[in-house]
XYZ file of C-alpha atoms in Angstrom:
392
model
C 18.403 0.628 16.175
C 21.292 1.599 14.957
C 21.533 -1.868 13.059
C 18.212 -1.902 11.492
C 19.229 1.463 10.410
C 22.165 0.061 8.445
C 20.238 -2.652 6.941
C 17.759 -0.279 5.760
C 20.544 1.550 3.779
C 22.416 -1.342 2.726
C 18.817 -2.089 1.029
C 17.953 1.147 -0.025
C 21.207 1.228 -2.397
C 21.621 -1.963 -3.303
C 18.720 -1.601 -5.000
C 18.912 2.174 -6.131
C 22.288 0.862 -8.050
C 21.151 -1.306 -9.719
C 18.006 -0.128 -10.834
C 19.532 0.952 -14.337
C 21.340 -2.252 -15.407
C 17.597 -4.017 -13.856
C 15.877 -0.865 -17.099
C 18.737 -1.982 -19.919
C 17.481 -5.791 -18.883
C 13.570 -4.813 -18.801
C 14.168 -2.691 -22.342
C 16.327 -5.541 -24.058
C 13.805 -8.906 -23.574
C 10.589 -6.570 -23.516
C 9.307 -6.202 -20.240
C 7.953 -2.843 -21.313
C 4.936 -1.575 -19.724
C 2.350 -0.688 -23.296
C 0.071 2.914 -22.646
C -3.029 1.084 -21.833
C -7.031 2.240 -22.121
C -6.965 2.068 -17.701
C -3.324 3.605 -17.024
C -2.335 7.161 -16.413
C 1.423 6.955 -18.101
C 1.163 8.296 -21.662
C 4.602 6.723 -22.830
C 5.794 2.706 -22.958
C 7.920 2.203 -19.537
C 10.015 -0.467 -18.538
C 8.482 -2.843 -16.027
C 10.854 -4.850 -14.168
C 11.701 -3.126 -10.547
C 10.798 -5.985 -8.652
C 13.695 -7.919 -9.708
C 15.912 -4.591 -8.685
C 13.369 -4.731 -5.419
C 14.849 -8.007 -4.800
C 18.176 -7.753 -5.554
C 18.627 -5.051 -3.128
C 15.721 -7.046 -0.229
C 19.331 -10.056 -1.019
C 21.814 -8.176 -0.306
C 20.371 -6.462 2.492
C 19.661 -10.062 3.759
C 23.191 -11.431 3.477
C 25.148 -8.424 5.428
C 22.522 -8.968 8.379
C 23.230 -12.765 8.542
C 27.072 -11.477 8.755
C 25.971 -8.859 12.286
C 26.239 -10.398 14.973
C 23.426 -8.979 16.636
C 21.552 -10.245 14.274
C 22.950 -13.424 13.387
C 21.087 -15.369 16.068
C 18.029 -15.250 13.194
C 19.528 -16.677 10.558
C 21.330 -20.066 13.081
C 18.347 -20.203 15.417
C 15.408 -21.214 12.433
C 15.071 -21.734 8.911
C 12.262 -19.041 9.161
C 14.445 -16.320 7.434
C 15.737 -18.211 4.513
C 11.923 -19.196 3.516
C 10.793 -15.661 3.379
C 13.817 -15.374 1.057
C 13.469 -18.402 -0.506
C 9.317 -17.269 -1.213
C 9.765 -13.792 -1.888
C 12.255 -14.940 -4.891
C 9.561 -17.059 -5.833
C 7.054 -14.656 -6.142
C 9.548 -11.545 -8.142
C 9.617 -14.063 -10.155
C 6.021 -15.077 -10.604
C 5.634 -11.284 -11.606
C 8.072 -11.375 -13.324
C 6.386 -13.692 -15.586
C 3.378 -11.991 -15.621
C 5.305 -8.592 -16.328
C 6.870 -10.544 -19.533
C 4.004 -12.679 -20.928
C 0.624 -10.954 -19.451
C -0.478 -14.448 -16.965
C -3.982 -15.370 -17.017
C -5.599 -14.250 -13.884
C -6.677 -17.716 -12.124
C -3.314 -19.148 -13.455
C -1.535 -16.460 -11.425
C -3.715 -16.693 -8.687
C -2.878 -19.978 -8.263
C 1.225 -19.715 -8.448
C 0.685 -17.222 -5.035
C -1.090 -19.348 -3.707
C 1.241 -22.212 -3.650
C 3.837 -20.141 -3.245
C 1.821 -19.063 -0.034
C 1.451 -22.714 1.239
C 4.513 -23.383 0.466
C 6.027 -20.742 3.131
C 3.352 -21.275 5.399
C 5.166 -25.062 5.550
C 8.193 -23.918 6.089
C 6.935 -22.480 9.476
C 6.162 -18.536 8.967
C 2.567 -18.784 9.360
C 0.054 -17.668 12.532
C -0.243 -19.806 15.569
C -2.996 -17.717 17.400
C -6.075 -16.237 17.122
C -7.257 -13.924 20.085
C -10.388 -14.681 19.232
C -12.410 -13.313 22.869
C -9.345 -14.959 24.172
C -5.451 -15.782 22.678
C -6.438 -19.407 21.345
C -4.332 -21.459 19.280
C -5.088 -22.403 16.361
C -4.760 -26.258 14.666
C -2.077 -26.844 12.284
C -3.680 -27.039 9.366
C -5.902 -23.543 10.440
C -2.849 -21.885 10.401
C -1.529 -22.774 6.629
C -5.438 -21.833 5.898
C -5.281 -18.546 7.332
C -1.758 -17.255 6.448
C -1.545 -18.590 2.590
C -5.410 -16.219 2.400
C -3.680 -13.416 4.031
C -0.655 -13.425 2.258
C -2.260 -13.853 -0.990
C -4.942 -10.608 -0.035
C -2.204 -8.820 1.268
C -0.443 -9.257 -2.797
C -3.348 -8.711 -4.267
C -3.789 -5.491 -2.356
C -0.617 -3.926 -2.904
C -1.016 -5.610 -6.791
C -4.411 -3.333 -7.312
C -3.106 0.251 -5.751
C -0.184 0.059 -8.089
C -0.888 2.805 -9.950
C 1.008 6.029 -9.969
C 4.645 6.652 -10.153
C 5.543 6.014 -6.857
C 2.145 4.995 -5.175
C 2.800 1.316 -4.190
C 6.116 1.786 -2.870
C 5.184 4.762 -0.868
C 2.113 3.228 0.458
C 3.945 0.362 2.090
C 7.547 1.827 2.954
C 5.317 4.238 5.407
C 3.284 1.171 6.401
C 6.667 -0.618 7.035
C 8.362 1.702 9.134
C 4.935 1.806 11.249
C 5.299 -2.042 12.242
C 8.888 -1.947 12.228
C 8.513 -0.099 14.737
C 5.625 -1.378 17.155
C 7.954 -5.270 15.855
C 11.114 -4.101 17.568
C 9.256 -2.548 20.839
C 7.338 -6.042 21.050
C 11.052 -7.453 20.634
C 12.653 -5.549 23.311
C 10.613 -6.635 26.604
C 12.109 -10.409 25.735
C 15.361 -11.562 26.516
C 16.257 -11.596 22.833
C 15.985 -8.052 21.357
C 16.562 -9.403 17.372
C 13.852 -9.522 15.868
C 13.318 -11.330 12.230
C 10.118 -8.854 11.541
C 12.083 -5.295 11.847
C 14.657 -7.271 9.852
C 12.407 -8.050 7.369
C 10.301 -4.494 7.165
C 13.493 -2.057 7.538
C 15.050 -3.935 4.237
C 11.310 -4.046 2.805
C 11.270 0.118 3.652
C 15.481 0.324 2.060
C 13.981 -1.053 -0.711
C 11.305 1.326 -1.659
C 12.960 4.158 -0.576
C 15.608 3.118 -3.155
C 13.368 2.066 -5.907
C 11.250 5.285 -5.253
C 14.122 7.313 -6.836
C 13.526 5.765 -9.809
C 10.301 5.631 -9.516
C 9.003 9.139 -8.751
C 6.995 11.298 -11.456
C 8.227 10.725 -13.864
C 9.136 7.469 -13.498
C 11.864 6.238 -15.220
C 11.148 2.216 -14.200
C 7.857 0.816 -13.019
C 7.903 -1.790 -10.542
C 4.989 -3.983 -12.120
C 4.040 -7.331 -10.754
C 7.319 -8.581 -9.723
C 8.087 -5.753 -6.967
C 4.134 -4.892 -5.937
C 3.706 -8.831 -5.625
C 6.984 -8.846 -3.621
C 6.282 -5.594 -1.527
C 2.312 -7.059 0.017
C 4.810 -10.890 0.240
C 7.176 -9.111 2.256
C 5.050 -6.859 4.999
C 2.962 -10.199 5.421
C 5.324 -12.605 6.318
C 6.980 -9.463 9.344
C 3.739 -9.454 9.970
C 3.233 -13.382 11.184
C 6.037 -13.061 11.556
C 5.394 -11.217 14.956
C 2.254 -12.977 15.438
C 4.933 -16.207 15.550
C 6.432 -14.828 18.642
C 3.083 -14.872 21.005
C 2.305 -17.282 23.160
C -1.107 -17.633 24.316
C -0.508 -19.835 27.429
C 1.918 -16.679 28.853
C -0.548 -13.404 27.692
C -2.436 -11.962 30.103
C -5.106 -10.026 29.189
C -4.349 -7.071 30.054
C -2.577 -6.480 26.805
C -5.254 -7.789 24.727
C -4.987 -5.549 22.758
C -1.136 -5.068 21.922
C -1.945 -9.220 21.644
C -4.844 -8.762 19.213
C -2.709 -6.280 16.646
C 0.061 -8.403 15.142
C -3.701 -9.191 12.829
C -5.213 -5.654 13.096
C -2.115 -3.741 11.966
C -0.957 -5.402 8.765
C -5.071 -4.457 7.878
C -4.334 -1.094 9.555
C -0.767 -0.878 7.313
C -2.635 -1.583 4.092
C -5.277 -0.542 4.727
C -5.847 1.664 1.366
C -4.410 -1.013 -0.510
C -7.727 -3.433 1.206
C -9.885 -1.270 0.505
C -9.482 0.049 -2.965
C -9.314 -3.596 -3.589
C -12.760 -4.691 -2.019
C -14.426 -2.000 -3.657
C -12.982 -2.988 -6.648
C -14.088 -6.720 -6.335
C -17.546 -5.517 -5.318
C -17.380 -2.984 -8.313
C -16.469 -6.125 -11.033
C -18.933 -8.661 -9.446
C -22.021 -6.235 -9.127
C -21.400 -5.824 -12.950
C -20.837 -8.980 -14.045
C -17.039 -8.901 -14.327
C -14.360 -10.767 -13.455
C -12.794 -9.489 -10.882
C -9.717 -9.448 -12.159
C -11.022 -7.113 -14.376
C -9.005 -4.193 -14.640
C -10.447 -0.279 -14.995
C -10.358 3.583 -14.284
C -12.561 4.039 -10.785
C -9.614 3.088 -8.340
C -8.869 5.388 -5.420
C -6.511 7.147 -7.384
C -7.982 7.719 -10.139
C -10.738 9.166 -8.971
C -8.156 11.542 -6.805
C -6.806 12.237 -11.412
C -10.213 12.548 -12.223
C -11.111 15.754 -9.114
C -8.250 17.576 -10.479
C -5.561 16.733 -8.843
C -2.205 15.703 -10.355
C 0.198 12.456 -10.191
C 2.169 13.685 -7.058
C -0.146 15.423 -5.294
C -2.911 12.830 -5.915
C 0.357 10.098 -4.471
C 1.289 12.542 -1.557
C -2.447 12.575 -0.096
C -2.642 9.522 -0.489
C 1.009 8.853 1.157
C -1.111 11.049 3.573
C -4.134 8.769 4.324
C -1.532 6.018 4.923
C 0.431 7.539 7.349
C -2.335 8.842 9.093
C -4.442 5.261 9.616
C -0.667 3.425 10.179
C 0.773 5.832 12.895
C -2.683 6.190 14.296
C -2.825 2.576 14.774
C 0.123 2.427 16.441
C -0.168 5.810 19.066
C -3.517 4.627 20.279
C -0.795 1.658 21.833
C 1.264 4.225 23.508
C -0.660 7.516 24.086
C -4.336 7.717 25.994
C -7.007 7.292 23.949
C -8.637 10.956 23.550
C -5.100 11.757 22.919
C -4.146 10.112 19.944
C -8.381 11.026 19.394
C -7.735 14.663 19.184
C -4.395 14.528 17.116
C -6.865 12.128 14.015
C -9.763 14.107 14.057
C -7.240 16.891 13.077
C -5.179 15.194 10.505
C -8.280 14.014 9.163
C -9.409 17.382 8.660
C -6.930 18.312 6.784
C -6.488 15.654 4.578
C -10.495 15.308 3.611
C -9.994 19.628 2.969
C -6.306 18.454 0.852
C -8.106 15.790 -0.882
C -11.277 18.114 -2.060
C -9.952 21.150 -2.254
C -9.361 20.954 -6.399
C -13.255 19.335 -6.336
C -14.852 22.456 -4.644
C -11.813 24.624 -6.777
C -12.873 23.667 -10.230
C -16.559 23.877 -8.991
C -16.928 27.475 -7.396
C -16.396 29.410 -10.815
C -18.883 26.780 -12.496
C -21.167 27.817 -9.320
C -20.844 31.352 -9.980
C -20.688 31.433 -13.872
C -23.792 29.448 -12.920
C -25.463 32.049 -10.731
C -24.268 34.863 -13.242
C -26.743 33.102 -15.954
C -29.600 33.155 -13.819
C -29.022 36.486 -12.542
C -29.018 37.850 -16.320
C -32.095 35.432 -16.850
C -33.629 36.709 -13.962
C -33.103 40.481 -15.024
C -33.948 40.089 -19.027
C -37.324 38.173 -17.782
C -37.718 41.262 -14.866
C -37.466 43.718 -18.065
C -39.518 41.787 -19.620
C -42.260 41.562 -17.651
C -41.616 45.912 -16.489
C -42.248 46.500 -21.100
C -45.908 44.003 -20.485
C -47.017 46.186 -17.636
C -45.630 50.021 -19.823
C -47.877 48.471 -22.831
C -50.735 47.264 -21.187
C -51.022 50.786 -19.995
C -50.387 52.657 -22.587
C -53.340 50.311 -23.797
């Protein structure tokens, strides 16, 4: 565990150190996010944070390859280098979009090509828990792997709308998944886990970036960063799935075997939910699925009265609840997990809706006072009218 913490610290420190240089480069080459109608920020801000995150991740992987406990992961196979190569490619694609605002179909095609390359390089889902664990054919494995990577990339991209939101959600999910992959690795002869290594390095880069991205942000991650994070967290989950042998897994651990596919969806539940809602919303209006708008979850949080910071913290809370709730159910009694989940849900629901009701209560009181005043006025008119009838 200390080795993984060291790797996370290396990734975070390297990311934090290079961000000022990356910000300077972004300004020099014109990678500055102009204020658009759908944006929350009010001043142009450099966006190329993904480059710094990639550097931090690469530095952490380089140090890891020299540590005896982990070096075997780089010598016995080439998955680690394939993942790193895919990270470079996906970050370069995002940088191109940050600079030239690529057409969404071209960007999607690039994501698909990179995902297929990574899958062809050996990072793919080899088994599917469908009723019982069954081995997937190579072509099906590549297709499912590419789909999951592309979906996760775009889910994180969709949720990247507030300072610190995407990096925080991915870091929370990465911590939950790192714990899971570490526990899985402990039951194997070799404690070293590539999935845990990727997760802790990714979490470190997120923390290092957040020090520059917390509101008001000095630098945005851009598509280069959001696509990189979605790619890395999915690769980590796929590596865990690749460790499972359908012939050796007993049905008594069916749920833990199913979790490598289920947990990535749960740790990215908010981004995936936001992406699905956006696609359905835009298609129902006859628009492209990638057509921008101001109807994302974070936009709705701001609309009901939250500040940027409070909206980010509450959405982090929801992400943590779903991620760690789905993890705890594997190791604790479902009843206890359910009670804790219910209590946390009530607290987060109150925190989410509090600004709305705080704003609505005075409005309701004013409306009630107005109605009472009108009612009193009508009653007075009736009394005066009745008195005039008596005089007559």
